mmCIF file of C-alpha atoms in Angstrom:
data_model
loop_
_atom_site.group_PDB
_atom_site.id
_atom_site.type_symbol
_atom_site.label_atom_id
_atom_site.label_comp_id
_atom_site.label_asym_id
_atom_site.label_seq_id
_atom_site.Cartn_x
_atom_site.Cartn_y
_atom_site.Cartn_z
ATOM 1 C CA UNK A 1212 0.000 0.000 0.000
ATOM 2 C CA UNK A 1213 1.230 3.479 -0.639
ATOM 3 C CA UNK A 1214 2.394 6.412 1.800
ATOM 4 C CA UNK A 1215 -0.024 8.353 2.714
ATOM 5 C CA UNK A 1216 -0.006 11.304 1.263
ATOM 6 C CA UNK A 1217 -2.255 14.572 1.580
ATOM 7 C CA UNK A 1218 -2.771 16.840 -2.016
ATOM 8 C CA UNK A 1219 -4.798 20.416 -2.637
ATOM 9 C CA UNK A 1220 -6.788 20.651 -5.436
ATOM 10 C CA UNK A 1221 -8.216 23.613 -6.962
ATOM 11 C CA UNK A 1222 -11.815 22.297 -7.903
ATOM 12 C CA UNK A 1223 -11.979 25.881 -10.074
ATOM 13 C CA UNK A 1224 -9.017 25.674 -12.155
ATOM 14 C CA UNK A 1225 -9.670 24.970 -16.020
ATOM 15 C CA UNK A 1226 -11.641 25.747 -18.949
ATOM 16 C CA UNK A 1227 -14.053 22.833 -18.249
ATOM 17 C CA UNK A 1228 -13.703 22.986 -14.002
ATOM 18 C CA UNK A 1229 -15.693 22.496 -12.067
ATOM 19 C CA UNK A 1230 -16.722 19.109 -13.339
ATOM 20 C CA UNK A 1231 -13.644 17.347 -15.460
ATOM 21 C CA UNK A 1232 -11.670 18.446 -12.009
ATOM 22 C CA UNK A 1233 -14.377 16.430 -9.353
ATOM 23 C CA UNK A 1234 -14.379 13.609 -12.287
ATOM 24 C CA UNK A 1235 -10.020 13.274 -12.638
ATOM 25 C CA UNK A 1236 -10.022 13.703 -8.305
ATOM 26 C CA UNK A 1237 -12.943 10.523 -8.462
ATOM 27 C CA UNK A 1238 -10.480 8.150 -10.634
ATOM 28 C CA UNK A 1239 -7.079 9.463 -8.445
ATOM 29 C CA UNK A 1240 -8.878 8.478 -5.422
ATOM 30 C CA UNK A 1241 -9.592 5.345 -7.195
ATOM 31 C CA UNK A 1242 -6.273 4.674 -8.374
ATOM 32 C CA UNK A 1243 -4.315 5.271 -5.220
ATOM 33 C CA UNK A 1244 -5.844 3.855 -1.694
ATOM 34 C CA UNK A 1245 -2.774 6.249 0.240
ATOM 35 C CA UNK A 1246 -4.076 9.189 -1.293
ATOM 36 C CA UNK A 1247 -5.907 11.846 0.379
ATOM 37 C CA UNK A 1248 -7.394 15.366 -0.956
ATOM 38 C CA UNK A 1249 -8.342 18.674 0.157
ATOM 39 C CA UNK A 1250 -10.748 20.223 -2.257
ATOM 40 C CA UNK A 1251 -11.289 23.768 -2.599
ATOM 41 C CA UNK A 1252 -13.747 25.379 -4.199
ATOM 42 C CA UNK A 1253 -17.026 26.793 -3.452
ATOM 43 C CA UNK A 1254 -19.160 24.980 -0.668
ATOM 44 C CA UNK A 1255 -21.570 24.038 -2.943
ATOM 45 C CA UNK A 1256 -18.984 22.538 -5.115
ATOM 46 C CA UNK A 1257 -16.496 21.105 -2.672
ATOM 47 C CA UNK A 1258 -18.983 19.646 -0.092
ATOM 48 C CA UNK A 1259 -21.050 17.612 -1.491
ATOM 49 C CA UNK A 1260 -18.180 15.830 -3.983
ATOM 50 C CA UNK A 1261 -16.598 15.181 -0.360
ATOM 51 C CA UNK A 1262 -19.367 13.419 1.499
ATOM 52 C CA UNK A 1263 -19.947 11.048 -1.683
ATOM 53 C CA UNK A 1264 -15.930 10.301 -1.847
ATOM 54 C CA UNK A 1265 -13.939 8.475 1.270
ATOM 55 C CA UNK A 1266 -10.630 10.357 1.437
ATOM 56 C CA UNK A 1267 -11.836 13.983 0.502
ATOM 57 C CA UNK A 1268 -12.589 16.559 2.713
ATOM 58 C CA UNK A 1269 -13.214 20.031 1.337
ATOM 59 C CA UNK A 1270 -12.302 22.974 2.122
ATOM 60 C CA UNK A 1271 -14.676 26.130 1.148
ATOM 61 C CA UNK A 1272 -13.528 29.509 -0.610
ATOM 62 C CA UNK A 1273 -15.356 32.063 -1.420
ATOM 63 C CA UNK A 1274 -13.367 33.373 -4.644
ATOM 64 C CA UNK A 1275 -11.797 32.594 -7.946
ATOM 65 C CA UNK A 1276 -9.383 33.552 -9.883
ATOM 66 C CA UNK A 1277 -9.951 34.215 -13.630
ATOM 67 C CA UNK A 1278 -7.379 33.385 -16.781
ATOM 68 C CA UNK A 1279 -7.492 37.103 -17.319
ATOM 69 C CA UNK A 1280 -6.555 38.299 -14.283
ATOM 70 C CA UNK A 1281 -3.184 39.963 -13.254
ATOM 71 C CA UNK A 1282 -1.261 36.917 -11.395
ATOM 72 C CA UNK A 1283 0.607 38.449 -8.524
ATOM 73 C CA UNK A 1284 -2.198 40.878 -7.980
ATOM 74 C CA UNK A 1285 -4.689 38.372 -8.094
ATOM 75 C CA UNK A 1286 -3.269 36.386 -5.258
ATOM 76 C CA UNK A 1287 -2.245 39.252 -3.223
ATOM 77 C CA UNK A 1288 -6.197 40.527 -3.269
ATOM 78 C CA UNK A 1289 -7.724 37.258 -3.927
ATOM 79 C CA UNK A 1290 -6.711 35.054 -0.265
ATOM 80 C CA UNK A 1291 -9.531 33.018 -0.177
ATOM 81 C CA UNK A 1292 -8.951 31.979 -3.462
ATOM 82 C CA UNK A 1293 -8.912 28.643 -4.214
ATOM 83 C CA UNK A 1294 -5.763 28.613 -5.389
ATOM 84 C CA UNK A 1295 -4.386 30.888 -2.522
ATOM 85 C CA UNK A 1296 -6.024 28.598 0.011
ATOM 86 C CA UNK A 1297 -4.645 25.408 -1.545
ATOM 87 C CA UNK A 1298 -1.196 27.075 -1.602
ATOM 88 C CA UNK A 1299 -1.400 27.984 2.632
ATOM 89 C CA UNK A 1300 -2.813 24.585 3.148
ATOM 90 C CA UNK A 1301 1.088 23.530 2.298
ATOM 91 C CA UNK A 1302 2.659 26.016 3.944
ATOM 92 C CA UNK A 1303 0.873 25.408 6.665
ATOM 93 C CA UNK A 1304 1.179 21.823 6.550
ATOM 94 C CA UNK A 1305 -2.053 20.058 5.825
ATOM 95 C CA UNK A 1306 -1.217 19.017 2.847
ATOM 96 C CA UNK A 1307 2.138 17.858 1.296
ATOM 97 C CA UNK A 1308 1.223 19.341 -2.254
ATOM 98 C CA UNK A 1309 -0.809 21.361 -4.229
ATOM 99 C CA UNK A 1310 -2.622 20.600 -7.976
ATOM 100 C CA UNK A 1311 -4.224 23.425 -9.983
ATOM 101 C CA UNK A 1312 -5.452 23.398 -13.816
ATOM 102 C CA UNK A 1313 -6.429 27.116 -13.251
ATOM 103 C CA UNK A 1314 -4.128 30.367 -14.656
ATOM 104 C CA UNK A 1315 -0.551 29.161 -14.528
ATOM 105 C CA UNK A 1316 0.575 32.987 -13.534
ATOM 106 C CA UNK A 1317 -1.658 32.819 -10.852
ATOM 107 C CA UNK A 1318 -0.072 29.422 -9.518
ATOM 108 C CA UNK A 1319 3.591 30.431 -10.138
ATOM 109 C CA UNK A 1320 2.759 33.452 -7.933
ATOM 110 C CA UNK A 1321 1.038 31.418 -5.366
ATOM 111 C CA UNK A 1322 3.525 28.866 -5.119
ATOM 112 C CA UNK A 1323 6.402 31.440 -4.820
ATOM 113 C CA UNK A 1324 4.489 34.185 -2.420
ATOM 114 C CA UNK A 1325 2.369 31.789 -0.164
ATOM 115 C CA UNK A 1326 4.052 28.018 -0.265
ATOM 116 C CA UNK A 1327 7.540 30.101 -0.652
ATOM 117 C CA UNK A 1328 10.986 28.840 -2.265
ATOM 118 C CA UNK A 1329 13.679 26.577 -0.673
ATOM 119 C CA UNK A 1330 16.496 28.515 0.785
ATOM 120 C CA UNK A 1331 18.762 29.116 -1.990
ATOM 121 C CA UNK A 1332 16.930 28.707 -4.875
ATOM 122 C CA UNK A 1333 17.128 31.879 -7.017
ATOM 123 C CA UNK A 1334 13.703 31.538 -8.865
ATOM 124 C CA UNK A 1335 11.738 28.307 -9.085
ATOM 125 C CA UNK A 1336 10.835 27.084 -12.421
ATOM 126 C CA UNK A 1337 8.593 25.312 -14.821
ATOM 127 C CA UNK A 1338 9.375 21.922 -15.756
ATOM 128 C CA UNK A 1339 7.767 19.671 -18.050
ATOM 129 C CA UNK A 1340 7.774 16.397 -19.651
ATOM 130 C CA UNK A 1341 7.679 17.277 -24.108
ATOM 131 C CA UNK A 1342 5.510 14.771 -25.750
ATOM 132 C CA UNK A 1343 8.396 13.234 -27.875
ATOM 133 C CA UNK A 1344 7.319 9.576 -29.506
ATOM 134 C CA UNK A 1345 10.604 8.617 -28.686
ATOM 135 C CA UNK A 1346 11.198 8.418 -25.001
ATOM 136 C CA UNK A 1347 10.161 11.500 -22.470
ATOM 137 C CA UNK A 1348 11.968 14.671 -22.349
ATOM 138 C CA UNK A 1349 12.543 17.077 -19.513
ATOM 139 C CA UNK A 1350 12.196 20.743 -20.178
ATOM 140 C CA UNK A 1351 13.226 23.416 -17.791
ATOM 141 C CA UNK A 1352 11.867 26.358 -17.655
ATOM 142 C CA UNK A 1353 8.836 26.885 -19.700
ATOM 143 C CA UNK A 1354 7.521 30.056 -18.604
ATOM 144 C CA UNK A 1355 8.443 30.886 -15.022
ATOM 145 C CA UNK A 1356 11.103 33.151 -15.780
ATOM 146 C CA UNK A 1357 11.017 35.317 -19.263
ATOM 147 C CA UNK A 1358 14.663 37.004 -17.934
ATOM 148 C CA UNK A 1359 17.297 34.719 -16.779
ATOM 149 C CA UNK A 1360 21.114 35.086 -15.175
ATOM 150 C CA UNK A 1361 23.284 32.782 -16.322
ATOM 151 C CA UNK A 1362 23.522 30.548 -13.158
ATOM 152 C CA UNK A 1363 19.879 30.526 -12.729
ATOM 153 C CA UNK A 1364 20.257 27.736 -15.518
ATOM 154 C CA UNK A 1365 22.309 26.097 -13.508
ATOM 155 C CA UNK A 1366 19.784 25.435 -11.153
ATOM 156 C CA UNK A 1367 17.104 24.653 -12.819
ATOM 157 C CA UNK A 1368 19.464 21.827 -14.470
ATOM 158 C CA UNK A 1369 19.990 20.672 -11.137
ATOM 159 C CA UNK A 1370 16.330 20.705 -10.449
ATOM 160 C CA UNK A 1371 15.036 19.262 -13.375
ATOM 161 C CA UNK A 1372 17.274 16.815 -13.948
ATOM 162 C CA UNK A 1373 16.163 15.348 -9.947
ATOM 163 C CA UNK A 1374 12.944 15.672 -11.484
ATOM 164 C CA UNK A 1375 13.655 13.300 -14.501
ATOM 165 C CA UNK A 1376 15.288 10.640 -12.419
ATOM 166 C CA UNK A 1377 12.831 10.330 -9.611
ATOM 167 C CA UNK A 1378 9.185 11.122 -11.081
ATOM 168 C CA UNK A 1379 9.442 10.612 -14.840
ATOM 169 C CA UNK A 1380 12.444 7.217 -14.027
ATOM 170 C CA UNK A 1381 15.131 8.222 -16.157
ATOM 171 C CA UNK A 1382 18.502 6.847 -14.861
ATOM 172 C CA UNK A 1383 21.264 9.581 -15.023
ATOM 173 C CA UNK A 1384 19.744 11.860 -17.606
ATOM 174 C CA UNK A 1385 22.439 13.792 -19.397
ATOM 175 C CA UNK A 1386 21.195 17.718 -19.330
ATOM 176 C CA UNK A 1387 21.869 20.007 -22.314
ATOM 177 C CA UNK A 1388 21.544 23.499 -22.875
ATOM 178 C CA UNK A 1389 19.444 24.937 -25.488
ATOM 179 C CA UNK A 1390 21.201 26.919 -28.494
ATOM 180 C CA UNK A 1391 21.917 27.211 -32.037
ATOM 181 C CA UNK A 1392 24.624 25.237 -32.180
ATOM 182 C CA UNK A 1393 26.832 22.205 -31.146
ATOM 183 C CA UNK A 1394 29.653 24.046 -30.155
ATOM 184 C CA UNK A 1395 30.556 25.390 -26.724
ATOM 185 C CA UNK A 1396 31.265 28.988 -28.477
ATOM 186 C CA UNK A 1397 27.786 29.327 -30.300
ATOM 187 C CA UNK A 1398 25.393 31.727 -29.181
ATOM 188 C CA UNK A 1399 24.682 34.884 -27.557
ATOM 189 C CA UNK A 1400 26.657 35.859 -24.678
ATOM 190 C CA UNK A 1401 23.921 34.597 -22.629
ATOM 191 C CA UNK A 1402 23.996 31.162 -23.959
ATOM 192 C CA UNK A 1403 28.337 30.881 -23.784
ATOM 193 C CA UNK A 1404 28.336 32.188 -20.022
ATOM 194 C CA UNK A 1405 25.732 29.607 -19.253
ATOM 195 C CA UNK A 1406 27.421 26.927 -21.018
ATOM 196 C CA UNK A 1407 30.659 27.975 -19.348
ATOM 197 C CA UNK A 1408 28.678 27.723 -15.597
ATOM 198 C CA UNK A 1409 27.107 24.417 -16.660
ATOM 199 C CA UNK A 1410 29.901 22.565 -17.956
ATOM 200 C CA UNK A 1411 31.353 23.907 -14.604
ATOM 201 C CA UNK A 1412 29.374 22.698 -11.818
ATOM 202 C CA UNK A 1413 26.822 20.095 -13.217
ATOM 203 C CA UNK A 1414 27.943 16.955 -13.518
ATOM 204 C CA UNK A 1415 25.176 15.350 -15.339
ATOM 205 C CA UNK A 1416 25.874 18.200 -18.274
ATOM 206 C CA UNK A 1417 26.865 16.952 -22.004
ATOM 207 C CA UNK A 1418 27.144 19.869 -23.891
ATOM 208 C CA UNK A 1419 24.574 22.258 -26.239
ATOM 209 C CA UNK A 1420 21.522 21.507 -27.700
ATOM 210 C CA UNK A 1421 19.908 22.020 -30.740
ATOM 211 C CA UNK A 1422 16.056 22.491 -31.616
ATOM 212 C CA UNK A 1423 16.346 19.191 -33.806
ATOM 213 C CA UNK A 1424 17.399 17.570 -30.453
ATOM 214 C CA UNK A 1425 14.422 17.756 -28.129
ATOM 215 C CA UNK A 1426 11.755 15.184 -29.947
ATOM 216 C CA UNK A 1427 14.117 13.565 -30.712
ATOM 217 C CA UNK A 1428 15.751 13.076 -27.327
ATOM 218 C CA UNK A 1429 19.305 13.363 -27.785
ATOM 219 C CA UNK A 1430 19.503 14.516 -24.454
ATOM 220 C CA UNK A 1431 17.533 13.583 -21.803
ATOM 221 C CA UNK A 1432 16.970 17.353 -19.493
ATOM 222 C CA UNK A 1433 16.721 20.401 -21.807
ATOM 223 C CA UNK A 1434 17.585 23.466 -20.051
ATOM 224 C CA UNK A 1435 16.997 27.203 -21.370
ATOM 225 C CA UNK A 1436 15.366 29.909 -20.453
ATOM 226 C CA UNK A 1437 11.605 31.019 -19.540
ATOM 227 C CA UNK A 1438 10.858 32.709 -22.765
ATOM 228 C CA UNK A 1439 12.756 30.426 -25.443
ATOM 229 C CA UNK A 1440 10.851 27.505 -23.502
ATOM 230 C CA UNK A 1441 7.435 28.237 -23.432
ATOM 231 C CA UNK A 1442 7.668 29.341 -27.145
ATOM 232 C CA UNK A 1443 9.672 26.077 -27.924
ATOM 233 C CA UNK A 1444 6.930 23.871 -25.893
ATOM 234 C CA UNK A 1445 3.923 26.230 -27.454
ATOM 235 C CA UNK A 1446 5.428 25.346 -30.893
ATOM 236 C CA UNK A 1447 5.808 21.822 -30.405
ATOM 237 C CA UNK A 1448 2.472 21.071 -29.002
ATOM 238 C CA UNK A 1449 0.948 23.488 -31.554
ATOM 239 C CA UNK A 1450 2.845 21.459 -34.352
ATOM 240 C CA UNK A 1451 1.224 17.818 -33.061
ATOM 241 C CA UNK A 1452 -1.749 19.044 -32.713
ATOM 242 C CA UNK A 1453 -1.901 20.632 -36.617
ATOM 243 C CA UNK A 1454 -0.559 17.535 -37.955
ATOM 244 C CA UNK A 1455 -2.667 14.977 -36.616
ATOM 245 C CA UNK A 1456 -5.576 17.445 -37.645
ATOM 246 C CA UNK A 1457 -4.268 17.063 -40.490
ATOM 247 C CA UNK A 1458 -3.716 13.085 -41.092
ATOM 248 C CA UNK A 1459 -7.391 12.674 -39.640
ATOM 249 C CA UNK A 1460 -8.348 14.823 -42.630
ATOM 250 C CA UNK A 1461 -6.396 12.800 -45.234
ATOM 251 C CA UNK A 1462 -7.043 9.291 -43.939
ATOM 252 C CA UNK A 1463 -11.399 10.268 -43.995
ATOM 253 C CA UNK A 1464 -11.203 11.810 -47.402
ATOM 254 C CA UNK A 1465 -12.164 8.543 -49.412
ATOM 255 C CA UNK A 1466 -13.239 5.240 -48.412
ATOM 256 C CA UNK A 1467 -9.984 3.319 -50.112
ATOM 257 C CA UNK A 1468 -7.955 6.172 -47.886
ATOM 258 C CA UNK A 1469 -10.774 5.468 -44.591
ATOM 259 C CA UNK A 1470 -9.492 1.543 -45.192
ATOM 260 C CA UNK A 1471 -5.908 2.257 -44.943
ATOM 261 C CA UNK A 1472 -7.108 4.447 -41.378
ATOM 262 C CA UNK A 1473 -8.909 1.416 -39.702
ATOM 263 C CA UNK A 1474 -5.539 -0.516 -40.539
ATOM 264 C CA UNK A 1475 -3.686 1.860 -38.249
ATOM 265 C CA UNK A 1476 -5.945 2.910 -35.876
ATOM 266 C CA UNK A 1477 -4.069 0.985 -33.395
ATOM 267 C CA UNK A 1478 -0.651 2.288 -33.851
ATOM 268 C CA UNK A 1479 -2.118 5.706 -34.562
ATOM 269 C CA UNK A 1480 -3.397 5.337 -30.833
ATOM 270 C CA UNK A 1481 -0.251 4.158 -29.524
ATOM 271 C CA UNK A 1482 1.656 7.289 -30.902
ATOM 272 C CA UNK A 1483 -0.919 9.907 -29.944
ATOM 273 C CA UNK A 1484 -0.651 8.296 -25.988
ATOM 274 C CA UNK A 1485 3.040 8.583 -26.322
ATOM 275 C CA UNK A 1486 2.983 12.097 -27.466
ATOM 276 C CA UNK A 1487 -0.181 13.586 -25.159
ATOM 277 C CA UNK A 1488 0.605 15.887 -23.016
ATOM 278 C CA UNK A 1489 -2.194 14.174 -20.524
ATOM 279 C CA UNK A 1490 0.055 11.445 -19.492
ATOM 280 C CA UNK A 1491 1.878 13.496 -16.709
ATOM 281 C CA UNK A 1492 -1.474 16.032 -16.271
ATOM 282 C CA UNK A 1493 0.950 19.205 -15.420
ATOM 283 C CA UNK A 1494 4.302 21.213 -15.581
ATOM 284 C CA UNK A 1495 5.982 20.688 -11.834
ATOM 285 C CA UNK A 1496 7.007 24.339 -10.121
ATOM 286 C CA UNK A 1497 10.778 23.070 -8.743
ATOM 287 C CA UNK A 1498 11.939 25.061 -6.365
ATOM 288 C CA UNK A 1499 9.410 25.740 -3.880
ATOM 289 C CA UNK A 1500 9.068 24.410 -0.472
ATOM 290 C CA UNK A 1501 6.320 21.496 -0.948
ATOM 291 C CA UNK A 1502 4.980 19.991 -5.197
ATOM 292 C CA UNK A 1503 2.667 22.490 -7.159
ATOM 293 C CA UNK A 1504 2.017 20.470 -10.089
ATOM 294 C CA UNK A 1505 0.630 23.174 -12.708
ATOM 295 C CA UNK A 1506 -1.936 21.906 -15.075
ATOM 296 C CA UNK A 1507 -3.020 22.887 -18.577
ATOM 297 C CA UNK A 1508 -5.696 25.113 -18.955
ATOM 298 C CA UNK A 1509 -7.791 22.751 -21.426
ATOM 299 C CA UNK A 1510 -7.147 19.936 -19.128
ATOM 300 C CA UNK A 1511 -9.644 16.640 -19.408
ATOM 301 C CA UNK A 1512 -10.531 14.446 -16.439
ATOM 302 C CA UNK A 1513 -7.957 12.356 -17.261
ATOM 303 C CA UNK A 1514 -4.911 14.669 -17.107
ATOM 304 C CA UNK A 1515 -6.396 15.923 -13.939
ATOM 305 C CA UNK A 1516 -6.299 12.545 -12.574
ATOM 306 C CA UNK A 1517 -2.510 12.240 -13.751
ATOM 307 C CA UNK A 1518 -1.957 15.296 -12.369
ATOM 308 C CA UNK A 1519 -2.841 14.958 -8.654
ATOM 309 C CA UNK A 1520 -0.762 11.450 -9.122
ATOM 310 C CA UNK A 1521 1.985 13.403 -9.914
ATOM 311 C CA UNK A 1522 1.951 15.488 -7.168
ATOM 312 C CA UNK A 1523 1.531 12.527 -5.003
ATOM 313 C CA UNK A 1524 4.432 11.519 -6.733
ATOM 314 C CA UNK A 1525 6.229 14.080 -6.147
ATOM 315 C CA UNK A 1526 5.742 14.112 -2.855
ATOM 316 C CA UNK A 1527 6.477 11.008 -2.260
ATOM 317 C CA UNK A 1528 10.195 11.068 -3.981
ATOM 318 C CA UNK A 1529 11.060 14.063 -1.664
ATOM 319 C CA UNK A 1530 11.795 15.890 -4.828
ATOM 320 C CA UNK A 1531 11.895 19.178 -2.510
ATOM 321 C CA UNK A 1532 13.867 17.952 -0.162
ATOM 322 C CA UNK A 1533 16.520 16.433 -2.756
ATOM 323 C CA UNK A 1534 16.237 19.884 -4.676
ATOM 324 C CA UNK A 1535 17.009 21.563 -1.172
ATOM 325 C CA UNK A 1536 19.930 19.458 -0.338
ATOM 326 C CA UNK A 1537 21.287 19.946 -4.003
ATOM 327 C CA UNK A 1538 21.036 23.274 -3.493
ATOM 328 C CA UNK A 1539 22.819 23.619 -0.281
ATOM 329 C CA UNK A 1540 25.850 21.068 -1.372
ATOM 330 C CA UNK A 1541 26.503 23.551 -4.429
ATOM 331 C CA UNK A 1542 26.487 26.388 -2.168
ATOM 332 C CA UNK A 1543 28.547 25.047 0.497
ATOM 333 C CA UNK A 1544 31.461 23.946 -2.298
ATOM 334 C CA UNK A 1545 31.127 28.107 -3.734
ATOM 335 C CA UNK A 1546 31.828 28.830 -0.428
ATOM 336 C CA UNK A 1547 34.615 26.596 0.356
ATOM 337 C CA UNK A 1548 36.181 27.957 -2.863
#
């Protein structure tokens, strides 16, 4: 039987939430007898999902935030949000992590302001797993932070790459840094001082990487900025989604091509799993004290579900604690030098 293990959930957060969020919660429950949620939303929405389910309590707020809404201003007006609230139930210690399909700004802020970063950590960041067909890839960051230092990459290598071996099982990843070239000396300035700091003091590092590289998983961390990785991630997912548009087109033009479809359908399935960004229901926020586990906006009942498993996950590994200890080491040895 599995740990124990106590998650948040923001009933609110999505395009289709309430509902698609009580229906992913139902099949997590179902899926893992150690898990335990808080839910909170509205009392008519939170209370009566938590008398029908063992293992739920919920936990009333009285506001939302919107999509549209200013992030860090949102949280700092909004406190009995539900995303607010789920944040302090970390801090606070009644529950170990937090799961949220609502505005991404709104959880980055939360999980910084109110859940707070480990000591040490310059600025948490967005990881997530891209939907390559060839084995999963570890991106990091994706949106957290637009305007990077140089040796903030070097921690979010060391954070995502903890993040690749303990949740998503890779064993040693090798971490690369996004750029335009093989070469140590390609570039911007940016990109060569990071490089320099990387090959430095991570390990686990094996040189630059190029767009090509990332579905095809060359490497198996990605590190870059904020702002090249969400419009990297954006593209890619933008890119699956147009082509297998696309293919469903061709394949029900004519019955002789409809045929060939129903030949496939099986391996067509196979490749859309391996490539849906559903599997691992959310982009982790590494670097805060407790998991936030940040999912996408248009997210179905079953990412939600894989979601909140993740975060249990998460939990579960100690992927804070390992990320604090990390931390800490490579602090102590800049100070011994």
């Amino acid at each position: 039987m599995a740990d124990k293990v106590t998650i948040a959930v923001d009933a609110m957060g999505g395009d289709d939430a309430p509902s698609v969020v009580l229906d992913g919660v139902a099949q997590a429950l179902a899926a893992d007898e150690g898990l335990h949620v808080v839910l909170c939303g509205p009392a008519d929405v939170a209370e009566p999902f938590a008398a029908a389910h063992e293992r739920c309590e919920a936990r009333a707020t009285t506001e939302v935030i919107g999509m549209g809404e200013h992030p860090a201003e949102a949280v700092r007006k909004k406190k009995d949000s539900s995303i607010v609230v789920g944040c302090r139930l970390v801090k606070e210690g009644e529950a170990q992590g937090f799961f949220s399909a609502g505005s991404t700004g709104a959880c980055l802020a939360a999980g910084t302001l109110v859940m707070g970063r480990i000591k040490g950590v310059a600025r948490p960041a967005l990881a997530t797993v891209i939907p390559s067909p060839v084995r999963p890839v570890v991106m990091c960051d994706v949106g957290a932070n637009a305007d990077c230092k140089p040796s903030y990459l070097v921690q979010f290598a060391q954070m995502a790459t903890i993040y690749a071996e303990k949740i998503v099982g890779i064993e040693r990843p090798r971490a690369a840094l996004l750029n335009i070239g093989e070469e140590e000396a390609k570039g911007s300035q940016f990109a060569q001082e990071a490089h320099a700091l990387l090959r430095e003091q991570l390990p686990n590092f094996a040189g630059n990487a190029e767009g090509g590289d990332i579905l095809a998983a060359t490497y198996d961390v990605i590190v870059t900025d904020g702002f090249t990785g969400n419009v990297c991630l954006k593209t890619i997912e933008g890119t699956s989604k147009t082509l297998f548009k696309t293919l469903k087109g061709i394949m029900m033009k004519t019955p002789l091509t409809k045929l060939g479809a129903l030949a496939i359908k099986g391996g067509l399935k196979e490749l859309m799993a391996q490539v849906s960004p559903d599997t691992y229901g959310g982009a982790p926020l590494l670097g805060v004290k407790g998991a936030c586990i940040v999912g996408h906006g248009s997210s179905n009942a079953y990412a939600v579900k894989n979601g909140v498993l993740t975060t249990a996950g998460v939990v579960r590994a100690g992927v804070s604690e390992i990320i604090a200890q990390t931390v800490a080491a490579g602090a102590s040895s800049a100070t011994m030098e």
